[in-house]
Tab-separated table of C-alpha atoms in Angstrom:
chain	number	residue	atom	x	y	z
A	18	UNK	CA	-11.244	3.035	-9.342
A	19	UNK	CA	-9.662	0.239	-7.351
A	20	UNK	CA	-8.603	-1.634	-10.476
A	21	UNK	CA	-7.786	1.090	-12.426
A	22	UNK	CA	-5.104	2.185	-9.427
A	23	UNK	CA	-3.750	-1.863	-9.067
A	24	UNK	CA	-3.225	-1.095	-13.215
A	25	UNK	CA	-1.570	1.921	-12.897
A	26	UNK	CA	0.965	0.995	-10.303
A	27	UNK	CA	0.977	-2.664	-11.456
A	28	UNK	CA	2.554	-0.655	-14.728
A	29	UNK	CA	5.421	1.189	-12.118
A	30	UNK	CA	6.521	-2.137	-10.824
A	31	UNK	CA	6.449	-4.190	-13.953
A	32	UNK	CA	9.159	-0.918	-15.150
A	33	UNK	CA	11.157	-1.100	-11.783
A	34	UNK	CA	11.817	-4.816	-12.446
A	35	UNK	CA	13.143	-3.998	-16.391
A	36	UNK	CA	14.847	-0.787	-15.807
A	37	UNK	CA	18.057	-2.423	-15.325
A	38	UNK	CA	17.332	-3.889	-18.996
A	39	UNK	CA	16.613	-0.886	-21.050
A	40	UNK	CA	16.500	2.564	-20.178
A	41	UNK	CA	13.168	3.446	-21.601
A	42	UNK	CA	11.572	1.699	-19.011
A	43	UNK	CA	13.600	4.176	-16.620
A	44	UNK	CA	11.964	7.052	-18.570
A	45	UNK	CA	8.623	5.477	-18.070
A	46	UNK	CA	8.552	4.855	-14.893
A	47	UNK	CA	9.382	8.680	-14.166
A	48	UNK	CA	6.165	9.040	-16.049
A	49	UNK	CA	3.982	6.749	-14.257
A	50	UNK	CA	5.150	8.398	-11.125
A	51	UNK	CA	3.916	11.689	-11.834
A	52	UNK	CA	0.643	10.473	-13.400
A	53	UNK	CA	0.014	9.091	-9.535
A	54	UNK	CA	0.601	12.459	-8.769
A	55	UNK	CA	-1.517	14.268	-11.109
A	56	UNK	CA	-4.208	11.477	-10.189
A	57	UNK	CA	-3.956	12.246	-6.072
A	58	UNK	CA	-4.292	15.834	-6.637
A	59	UNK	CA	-7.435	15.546	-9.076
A	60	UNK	CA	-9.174	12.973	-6.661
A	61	UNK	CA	-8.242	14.388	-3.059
A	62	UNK	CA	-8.155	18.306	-2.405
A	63	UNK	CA	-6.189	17.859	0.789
A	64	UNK	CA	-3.104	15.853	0.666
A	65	UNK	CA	-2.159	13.845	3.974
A	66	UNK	CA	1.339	12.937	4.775
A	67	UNK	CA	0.860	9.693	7.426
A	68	UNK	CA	4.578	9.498	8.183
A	69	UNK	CA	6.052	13.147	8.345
A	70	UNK	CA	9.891	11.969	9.823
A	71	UNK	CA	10.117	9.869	6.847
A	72	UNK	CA	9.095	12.557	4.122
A	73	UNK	CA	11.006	14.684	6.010
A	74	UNK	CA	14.438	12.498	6.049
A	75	UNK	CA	14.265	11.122	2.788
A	76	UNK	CA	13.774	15.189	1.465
A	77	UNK	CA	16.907	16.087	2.990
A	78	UNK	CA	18.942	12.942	1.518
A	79	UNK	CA	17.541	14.307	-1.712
A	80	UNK	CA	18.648	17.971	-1.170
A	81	UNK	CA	22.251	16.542	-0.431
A	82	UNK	CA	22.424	14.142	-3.324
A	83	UNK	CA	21.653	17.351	-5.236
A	84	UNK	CA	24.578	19.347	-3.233
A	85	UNK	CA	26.857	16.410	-4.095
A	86	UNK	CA	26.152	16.385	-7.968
A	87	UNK	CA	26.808	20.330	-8.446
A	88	UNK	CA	30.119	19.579	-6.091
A	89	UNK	CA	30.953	16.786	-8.299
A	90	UNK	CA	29.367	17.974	-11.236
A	91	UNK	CA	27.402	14.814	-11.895
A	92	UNK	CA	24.368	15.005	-13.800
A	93	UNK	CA	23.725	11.541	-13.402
A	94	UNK	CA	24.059	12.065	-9.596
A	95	UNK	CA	21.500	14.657	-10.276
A	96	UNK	CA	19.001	12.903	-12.149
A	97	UNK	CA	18.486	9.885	-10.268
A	98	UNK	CA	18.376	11.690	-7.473
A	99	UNK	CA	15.353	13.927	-8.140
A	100	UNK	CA	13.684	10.998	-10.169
A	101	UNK	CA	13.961	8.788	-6.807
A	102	UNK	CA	11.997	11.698	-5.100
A	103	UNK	CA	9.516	11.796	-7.753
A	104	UNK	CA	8.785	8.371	-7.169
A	105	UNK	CA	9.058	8.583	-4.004
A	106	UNK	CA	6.700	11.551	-3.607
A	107	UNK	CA	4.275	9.901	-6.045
A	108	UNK	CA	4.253	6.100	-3.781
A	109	UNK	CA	4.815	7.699	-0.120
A	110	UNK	CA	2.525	10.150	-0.265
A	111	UNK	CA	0.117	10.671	-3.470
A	112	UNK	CA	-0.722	7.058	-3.821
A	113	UNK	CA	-1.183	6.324	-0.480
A	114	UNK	CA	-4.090	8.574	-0.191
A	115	UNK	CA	-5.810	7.472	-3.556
A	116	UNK	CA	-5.734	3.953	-1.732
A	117	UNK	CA	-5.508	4.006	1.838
A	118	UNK	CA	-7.255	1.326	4.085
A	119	UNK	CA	-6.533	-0.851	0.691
A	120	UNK	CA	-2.834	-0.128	0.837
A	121	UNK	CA	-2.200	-4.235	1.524
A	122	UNK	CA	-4.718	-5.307	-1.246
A	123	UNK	CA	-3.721	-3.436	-3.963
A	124	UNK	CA	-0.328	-3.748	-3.647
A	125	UNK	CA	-0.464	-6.867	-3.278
A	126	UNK	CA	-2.587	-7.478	-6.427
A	127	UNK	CA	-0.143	-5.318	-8.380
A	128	UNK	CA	2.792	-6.710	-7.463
A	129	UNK	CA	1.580	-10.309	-8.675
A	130	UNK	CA	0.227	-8.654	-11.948
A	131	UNK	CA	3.610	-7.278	-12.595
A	132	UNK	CA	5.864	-10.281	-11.971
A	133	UNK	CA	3.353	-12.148	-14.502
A	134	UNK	CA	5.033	-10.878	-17.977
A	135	UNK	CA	8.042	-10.461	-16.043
A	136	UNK	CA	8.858	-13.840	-15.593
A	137	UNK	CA	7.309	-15.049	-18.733
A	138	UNK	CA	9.540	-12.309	-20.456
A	139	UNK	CA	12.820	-13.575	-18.885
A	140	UNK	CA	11.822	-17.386	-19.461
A	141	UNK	CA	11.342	-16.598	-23.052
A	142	UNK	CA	14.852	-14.599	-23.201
A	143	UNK	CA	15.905	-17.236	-20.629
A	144	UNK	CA	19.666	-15.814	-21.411
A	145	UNK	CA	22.372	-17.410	-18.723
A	146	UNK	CA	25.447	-15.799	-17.550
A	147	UNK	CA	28.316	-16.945	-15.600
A	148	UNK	CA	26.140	-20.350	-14.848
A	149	UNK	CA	23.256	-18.655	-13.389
A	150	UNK	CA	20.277	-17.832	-15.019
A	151	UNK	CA	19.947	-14.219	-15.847
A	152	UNK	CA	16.620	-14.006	-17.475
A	153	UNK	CA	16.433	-10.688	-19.805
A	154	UNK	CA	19.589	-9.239	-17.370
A	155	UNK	CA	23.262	-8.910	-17.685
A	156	UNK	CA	23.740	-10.531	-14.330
A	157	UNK	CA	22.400	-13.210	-12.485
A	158	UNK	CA	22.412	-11.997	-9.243
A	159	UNK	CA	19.684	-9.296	-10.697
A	160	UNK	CA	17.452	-11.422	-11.532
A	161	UNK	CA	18.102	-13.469	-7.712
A	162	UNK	CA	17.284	-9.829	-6.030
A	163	UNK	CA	14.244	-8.926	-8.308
A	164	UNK	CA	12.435	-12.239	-7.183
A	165	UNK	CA	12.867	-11.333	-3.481
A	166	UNK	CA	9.562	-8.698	-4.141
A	167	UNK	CA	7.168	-11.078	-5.075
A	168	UNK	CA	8.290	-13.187	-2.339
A	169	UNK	CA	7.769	-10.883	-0.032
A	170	UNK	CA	4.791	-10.146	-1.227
A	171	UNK	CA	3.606	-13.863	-1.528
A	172	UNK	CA	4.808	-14.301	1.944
A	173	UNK	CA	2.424	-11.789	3.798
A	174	UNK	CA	-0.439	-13.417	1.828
A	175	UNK	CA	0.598	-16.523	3.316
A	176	UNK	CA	0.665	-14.976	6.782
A	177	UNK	CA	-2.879	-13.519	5.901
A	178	UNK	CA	-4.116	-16.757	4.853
A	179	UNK	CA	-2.612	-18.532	7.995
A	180	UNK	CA	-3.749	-16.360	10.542
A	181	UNK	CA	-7.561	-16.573	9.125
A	182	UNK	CA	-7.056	-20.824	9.126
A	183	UNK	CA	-5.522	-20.837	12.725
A	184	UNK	CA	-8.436	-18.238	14.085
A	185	UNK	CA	-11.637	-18.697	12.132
A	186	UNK	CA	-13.690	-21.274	10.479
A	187	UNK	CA	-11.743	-23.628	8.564
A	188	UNK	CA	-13.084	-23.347	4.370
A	189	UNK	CA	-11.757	-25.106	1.210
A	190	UNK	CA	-10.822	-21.961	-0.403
A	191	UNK	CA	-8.885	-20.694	2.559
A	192	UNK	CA	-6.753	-24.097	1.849
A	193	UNK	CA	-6.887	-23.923	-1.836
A	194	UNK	CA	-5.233	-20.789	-1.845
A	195	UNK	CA	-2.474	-21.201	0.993
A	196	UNK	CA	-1.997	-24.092	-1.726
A	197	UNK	CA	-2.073	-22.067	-4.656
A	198	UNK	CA	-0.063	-19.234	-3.175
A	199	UNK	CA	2.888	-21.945	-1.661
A	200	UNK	CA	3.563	-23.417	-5.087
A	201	UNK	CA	3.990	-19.307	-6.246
A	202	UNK	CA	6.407	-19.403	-3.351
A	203	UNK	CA	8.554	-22.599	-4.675
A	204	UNK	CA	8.498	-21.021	-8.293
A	205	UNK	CA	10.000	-17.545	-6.734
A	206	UNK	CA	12.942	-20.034	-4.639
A	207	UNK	CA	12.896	-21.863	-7.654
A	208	UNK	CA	14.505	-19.083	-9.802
A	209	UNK	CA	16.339	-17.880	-7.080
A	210	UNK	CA	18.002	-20.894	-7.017
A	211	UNK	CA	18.515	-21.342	-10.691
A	212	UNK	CA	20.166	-17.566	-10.721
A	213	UNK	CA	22.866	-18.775	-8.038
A	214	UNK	CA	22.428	-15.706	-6.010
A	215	UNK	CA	23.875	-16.257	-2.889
A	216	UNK	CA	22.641	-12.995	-1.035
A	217	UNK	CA	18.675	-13.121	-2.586
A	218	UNK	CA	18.282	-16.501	-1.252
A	219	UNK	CA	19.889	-16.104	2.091
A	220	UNK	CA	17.292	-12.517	2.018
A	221	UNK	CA	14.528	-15.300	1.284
A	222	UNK	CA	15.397	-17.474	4.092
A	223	UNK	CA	15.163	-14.157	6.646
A	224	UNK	CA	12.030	-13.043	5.318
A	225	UNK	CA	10.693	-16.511	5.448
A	226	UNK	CA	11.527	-16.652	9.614
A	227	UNK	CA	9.972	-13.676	9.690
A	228	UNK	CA	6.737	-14.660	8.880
A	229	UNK	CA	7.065	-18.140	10.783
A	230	UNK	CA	7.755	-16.204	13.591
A	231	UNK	CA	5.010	-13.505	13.147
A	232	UNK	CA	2.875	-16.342	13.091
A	233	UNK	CA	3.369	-18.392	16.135
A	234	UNK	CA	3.172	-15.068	17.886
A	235	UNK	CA	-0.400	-14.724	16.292
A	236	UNK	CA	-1.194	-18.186	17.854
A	237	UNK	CA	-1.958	-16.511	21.493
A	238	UNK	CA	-0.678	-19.364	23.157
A	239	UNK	CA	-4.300	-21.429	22.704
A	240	UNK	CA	-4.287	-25.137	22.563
A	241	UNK	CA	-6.647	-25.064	18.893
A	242	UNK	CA	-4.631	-22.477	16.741
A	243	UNK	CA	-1.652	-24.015	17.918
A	244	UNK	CA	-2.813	-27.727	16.837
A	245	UNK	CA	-3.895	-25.918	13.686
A	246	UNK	CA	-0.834	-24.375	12.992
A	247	UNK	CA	1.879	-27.387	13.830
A	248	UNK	CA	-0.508	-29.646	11.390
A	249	UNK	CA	-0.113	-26.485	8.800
A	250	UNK	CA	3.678	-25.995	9.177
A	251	UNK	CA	4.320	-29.456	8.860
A	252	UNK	CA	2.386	-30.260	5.513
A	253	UNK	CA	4.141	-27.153	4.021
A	254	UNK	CA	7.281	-28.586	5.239
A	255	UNK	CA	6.387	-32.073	3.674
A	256	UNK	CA	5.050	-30.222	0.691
A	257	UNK	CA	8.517	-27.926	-0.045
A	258	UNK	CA	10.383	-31.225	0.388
A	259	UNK	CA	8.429	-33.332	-2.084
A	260	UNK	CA	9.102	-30.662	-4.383
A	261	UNK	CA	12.851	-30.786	-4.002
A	262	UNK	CA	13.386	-34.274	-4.094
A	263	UNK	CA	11.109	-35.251	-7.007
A	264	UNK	CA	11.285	-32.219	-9.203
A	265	UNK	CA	14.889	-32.696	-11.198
A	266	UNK	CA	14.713	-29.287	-12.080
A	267	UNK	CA	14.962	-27.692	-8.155
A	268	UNK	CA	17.774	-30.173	-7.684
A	269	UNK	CA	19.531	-28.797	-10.782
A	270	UNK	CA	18.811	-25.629	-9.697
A	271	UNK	CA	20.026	-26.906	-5.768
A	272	UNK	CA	23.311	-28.093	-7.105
A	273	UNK	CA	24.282	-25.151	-8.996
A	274	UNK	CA	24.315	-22.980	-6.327
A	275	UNK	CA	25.956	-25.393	-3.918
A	276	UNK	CA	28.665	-25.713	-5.987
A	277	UNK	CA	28.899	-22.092	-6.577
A	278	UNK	CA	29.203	-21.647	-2.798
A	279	UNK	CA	32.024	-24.557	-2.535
A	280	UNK	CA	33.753	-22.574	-5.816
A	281	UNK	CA	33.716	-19.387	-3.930
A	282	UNK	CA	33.691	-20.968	0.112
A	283	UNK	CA	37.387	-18.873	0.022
A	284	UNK	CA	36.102	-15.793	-0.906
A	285	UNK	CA	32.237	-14.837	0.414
A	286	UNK	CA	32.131	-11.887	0.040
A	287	UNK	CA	33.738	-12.236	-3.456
A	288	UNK	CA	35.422	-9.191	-4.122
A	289	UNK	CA	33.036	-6.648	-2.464
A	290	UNK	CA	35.661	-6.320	0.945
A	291	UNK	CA	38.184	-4.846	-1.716
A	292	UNK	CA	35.777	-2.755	-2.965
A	293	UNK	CA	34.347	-1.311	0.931
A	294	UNK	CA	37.657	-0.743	1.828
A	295	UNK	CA	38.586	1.343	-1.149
A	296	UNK	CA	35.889	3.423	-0.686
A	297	UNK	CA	36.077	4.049	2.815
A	298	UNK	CA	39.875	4.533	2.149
A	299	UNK	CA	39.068	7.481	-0.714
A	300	UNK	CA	35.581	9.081	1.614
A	301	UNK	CA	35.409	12.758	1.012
A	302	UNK	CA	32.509	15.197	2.498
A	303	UNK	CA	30.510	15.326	-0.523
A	304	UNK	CA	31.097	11.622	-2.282
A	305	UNK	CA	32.595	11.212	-5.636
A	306	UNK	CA	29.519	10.814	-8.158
A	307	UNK	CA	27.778	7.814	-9.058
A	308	UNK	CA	30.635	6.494	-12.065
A	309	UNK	CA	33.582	7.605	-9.253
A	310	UNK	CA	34.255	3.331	-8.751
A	311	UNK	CA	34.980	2.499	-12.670
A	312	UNK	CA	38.535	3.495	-11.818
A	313	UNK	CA	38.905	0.232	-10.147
A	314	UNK	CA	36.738	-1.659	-12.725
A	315	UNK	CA	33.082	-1.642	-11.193
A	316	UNK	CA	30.113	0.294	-11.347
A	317	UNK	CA	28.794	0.838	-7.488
A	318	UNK	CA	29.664	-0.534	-4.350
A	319	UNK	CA	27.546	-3.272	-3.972
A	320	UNK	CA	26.399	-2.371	-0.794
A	321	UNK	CA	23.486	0.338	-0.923
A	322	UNK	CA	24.632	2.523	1.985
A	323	UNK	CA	28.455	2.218	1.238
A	324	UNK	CA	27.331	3.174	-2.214
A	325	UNK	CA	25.577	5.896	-0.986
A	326	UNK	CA	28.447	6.830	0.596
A	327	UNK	CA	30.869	6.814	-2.595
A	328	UNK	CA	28.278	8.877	-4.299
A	329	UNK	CA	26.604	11.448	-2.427
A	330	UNK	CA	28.659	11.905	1.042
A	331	UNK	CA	27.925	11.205	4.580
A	332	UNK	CA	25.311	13.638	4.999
A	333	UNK	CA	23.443	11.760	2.213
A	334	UNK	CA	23.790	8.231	4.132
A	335	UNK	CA	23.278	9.582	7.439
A	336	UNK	CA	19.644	10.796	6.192
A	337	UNK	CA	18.971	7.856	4.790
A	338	UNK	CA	19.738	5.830	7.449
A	339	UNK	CA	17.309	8.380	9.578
A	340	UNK	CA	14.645	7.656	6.432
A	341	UNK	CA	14.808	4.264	7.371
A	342	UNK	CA	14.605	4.790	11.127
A	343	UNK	CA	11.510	6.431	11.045
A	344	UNK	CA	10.083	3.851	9.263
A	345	UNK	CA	10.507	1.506	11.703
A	346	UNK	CA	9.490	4.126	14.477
A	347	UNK	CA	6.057	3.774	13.120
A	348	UNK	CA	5.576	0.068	13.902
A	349	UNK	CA	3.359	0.637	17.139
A	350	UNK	CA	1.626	2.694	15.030
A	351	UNK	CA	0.090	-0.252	12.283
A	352	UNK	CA	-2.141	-3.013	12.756
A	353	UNK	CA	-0.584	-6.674	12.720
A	354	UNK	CA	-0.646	-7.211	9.089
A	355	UNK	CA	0.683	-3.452	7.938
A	356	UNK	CA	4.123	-4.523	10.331
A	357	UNK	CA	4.242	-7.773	8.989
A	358	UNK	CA	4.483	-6.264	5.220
A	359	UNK	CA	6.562	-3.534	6.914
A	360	UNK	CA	8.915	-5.886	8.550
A	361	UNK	CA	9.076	-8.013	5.747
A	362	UNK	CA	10.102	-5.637	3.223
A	363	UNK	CA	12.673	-3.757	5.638
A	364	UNK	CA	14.164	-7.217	6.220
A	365	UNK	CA	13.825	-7.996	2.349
A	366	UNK	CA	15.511	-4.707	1.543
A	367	UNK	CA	18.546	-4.980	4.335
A	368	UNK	CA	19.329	-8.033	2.782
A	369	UNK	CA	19.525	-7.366	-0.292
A	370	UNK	CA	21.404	-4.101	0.189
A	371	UNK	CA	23.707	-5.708	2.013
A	372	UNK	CA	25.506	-6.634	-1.851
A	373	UNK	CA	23.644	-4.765	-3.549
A	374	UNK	CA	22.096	-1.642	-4.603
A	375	UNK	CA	18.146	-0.659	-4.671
A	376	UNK	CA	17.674	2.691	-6.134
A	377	UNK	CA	14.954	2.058	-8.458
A	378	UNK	CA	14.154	-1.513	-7.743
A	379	UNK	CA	10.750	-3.030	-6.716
A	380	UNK	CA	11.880	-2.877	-3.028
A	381	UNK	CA	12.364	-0.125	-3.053
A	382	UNK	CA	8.928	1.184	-4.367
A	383	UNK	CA	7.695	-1.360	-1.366
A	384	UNK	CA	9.528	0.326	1.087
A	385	UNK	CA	8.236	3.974	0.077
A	386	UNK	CA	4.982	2.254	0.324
A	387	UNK	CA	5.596	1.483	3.993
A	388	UNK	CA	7.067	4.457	5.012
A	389	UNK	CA	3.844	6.963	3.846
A	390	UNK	CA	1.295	3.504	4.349
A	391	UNK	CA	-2.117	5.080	6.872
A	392	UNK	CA	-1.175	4.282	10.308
A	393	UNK	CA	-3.859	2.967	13.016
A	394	UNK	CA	-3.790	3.408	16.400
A	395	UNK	CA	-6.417	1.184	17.273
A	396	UNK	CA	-6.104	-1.802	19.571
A	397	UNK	CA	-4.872	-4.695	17.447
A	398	UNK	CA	-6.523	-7.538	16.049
A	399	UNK	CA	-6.493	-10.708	14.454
C-alpha cells in the first residue's frame, strides 16, 4: 500500500511541476486529487483532521475567493479557487491519514520520483529563454522556483542523514548516501544557476542555513557530535567547491547569473515595485479577478500575497496569511524532523512568493502537507 500511495502522489507532483506547460496536466492533477480522496474514504471510516485552524483558515480564503469571482464575475477566479481546495482537501487531510507516521518517507520518496522525468523532460526540451535555461517552460525563472522542491526535499534528507552520523554508529552507507544525496543537491543549484533565477537561488541559500542551523542545534553541545559534525561540514564545503572550480559547466552556469545580477544591479526588483504599487494604488474590497493586471501588460503580481490581493480582496489574503499562521502554531506540536521539513518548506515557500506566485506549484502541495501532517506531543528525540 505504501508504494502504491508514493505512486499515486508521486503522479500529483510530477503534474504540479508541468502544469505551467500544458493545461492537461492542470486537469489531471484535479483528478489525482480526488482519487486521494476517494482512496481515504474507502481505507479509513473516520476521517481525522490533525490541524483544525489550518483547515479552518484556508476554508474561509476559499469561500472568499468564491465571493470575489461572482463579484467580479471571474470564472477563472472560480475555478482555481475550488480546484486549490480540492487539492488541498485531498493532501491536508485525506492523504495524511492514508499515510501518517510515514508522512516524511513517502513524501520524500515521491518527490524524488517525480523530479526524475521532470528533469530528464526539460533537458531533452532543454529550450532557453532570455539567457536562462527554461527547460520545457516559457520562463526561466519557472524552472529556478520548481527546483527549490526537490531541494528542500533533498535537504531534510541530508539533515536526517547528519543527525544519525553525528549521534549513532558511524556505517558506510550512512556516508554513501549523504554522498549520493549532496551531488543531487549540486545538480538542483546546478540548474538553478543555469536558469538565472535570482529569487530561487537566494530561497536555496535560506533553506540551506536552515538546515545548518537545525543541525548544530541537534549537536547538544557534546565534544563527539560536534568533532563529527565540523569534520562533516567541512568536507561538504571542500566537496561543493571542487565542484565549482573544476566543473566548466557550474562556472558557466556561475557567470551567467552574475552577470545577470551586474545587468540588472539598477533595478532588483526588476519591474515588480511598479507593479506592487499599482496594485495597492487600484485595491478594492473584493479584488479585481485573476486577468485584472494584463491592463498594464502582465499576468499576476509576482508576489503571492499581493497577488492574492489583486485577485480575491483583503479578506482572501488576510485568511491566508491566518492559514499560514497556524501552520507555524503547530511547531511545538512535531517531532524534530516534522519542523525541520515544516520550516524548510515555509522558508522555501516565503521565498519564493516573495516574486512569485505558488498556486498550484509543488510547494505548495508541500506546504498542505505540513499544515494537516500527524502532530506528536511526545518528548523529542534524536
Amino acid at each position: 500500500m505504501k508504494l502504491f500511495i508514493t505512486l499515486v502522489f508521486s503522479a500529483l507532483i510530477f503534474m504540479s511541476l508541468m502544469q505551467p506547460a500544458d493545461g492537461i496536466y492542470h486537469k489531471l492533477s484535479l483528478v489525482i486529487s480526488l482519487f486521494i480522496i476517494t482512496i481515504s474514504i474507502l481505507q479509513h471510516k473516520k476521517i481525522i483532521i490533525q490541524n483544525v485552524h489550518a483547515s479552518v483558515f484556508f476554508s474561509m480564503y476559499t469561500f472568499f475567493c468564491v465571493i470575489a469571482a461572482g463579484v467580479n464575475q471571474d470564472m477563472n477566479l472560480l475555478k482555481n479557487s475550488l480546484q486549490l481546495l480540492c487539492m488541498f482537501l485531498a493532501v491536508s487531510i485525506y492523504f495524511n491519514n492514508l499515510v501518517k507516521e510515514h508522512v516524511m518517507e513517502i513524501v520524500a520518496n515521491s518527490v524524488l520520483l517525480a523530479y526524475v522525468p521532470f528533469i530528464f523532460i526539460c533537458f531533452q526540451q532543454a529550450r532557453y529563454m532570455f539567457g536562462g535555461f527554461a527547460g520545457v517552460f516559457e520562463n526561466p525563472n519557472t524552472m529556478g522556483f520548481s527546483m527549490i522542491g526537490l531541494m528542500v526535499v533533498v535537504l531534510i534528507r541530508l539533515y536526517q542523514l547528519t543527525v544519525k552520523i553525528l549521534h549513532e554508529r558511524q556505517h558506510p552507507r550512512l556516508i554513501l548516501l549523504f554522498a549520493f544525496y549532496t551531488t543531487i543537491y549540486l545538480m538542483c543549484l546546478y540548474m538553478i544557476l543555469l536558469s538565472n533565477a535570482r529569487t530561487s537561488l537566494l530561497t536555496a541559500a535560506l533553506v540551506t542555513i536552515v538546515v545548518i542551523v537545525s543541525s548544530i542545534k541537534s549537536l547538544n553541545k557534546t565534544f563527539l557530535p560536534f568533532l563529527k559534525f565540523s569534520v562533516l561540514f567541512a568536507g561538504t564545503i571542500l566537496v561543493v567547491l571542487i565542484a565549482f572550480m573544476k566543473m566548466n559547466r557550474m562556472q558557466d552556469a556561475v557567470q551567467s547569473i552574475v552577470l545577470k545580477m551586474e545587468k540588472k544591479s539598477t533595478n532588483m526588483t526588476d519591474g515588480r515595485l511598479e507593479i506592487w504599487q499599482y496594485v495597492f494604488e487600484h485595491v478594492q474590497f473584493w479584488g479585481h479577478g485573476v486577468e485584472s493586471l494584463w491592463s498594464i501588460g502582465v499576468s499576476h503580481a509576482h508576489n503571492t500575497f499581493i497577488n492574492i490581493l489583486q485577485e480575491a480582496g483583503l479578506l482572501a489574503l488576510i485568511s491566508y496569511c491566518c492559514f499560514l499562521l497556524a501552520i507555524a502554531k503547530g511547531y511545538r506540536q512535531m517531532n524534530d524532523q516534522r519542523a525541520v521539513l515544516m520550516a524548510l518548506i515555509i522558508v522555501a515557500m516565503l521565498g519564493v512568493s516573495a516574486f512569485e506566485i505558488l498556486y498550484f506549484n509543488v510547494l505548495h502541495i508541500l506546504v498542505f502537507v505540513v499544515s494537516g501532517s500527524l502532530r506528536d506531543t511526545a518528548k523529542r528525540q534524536y
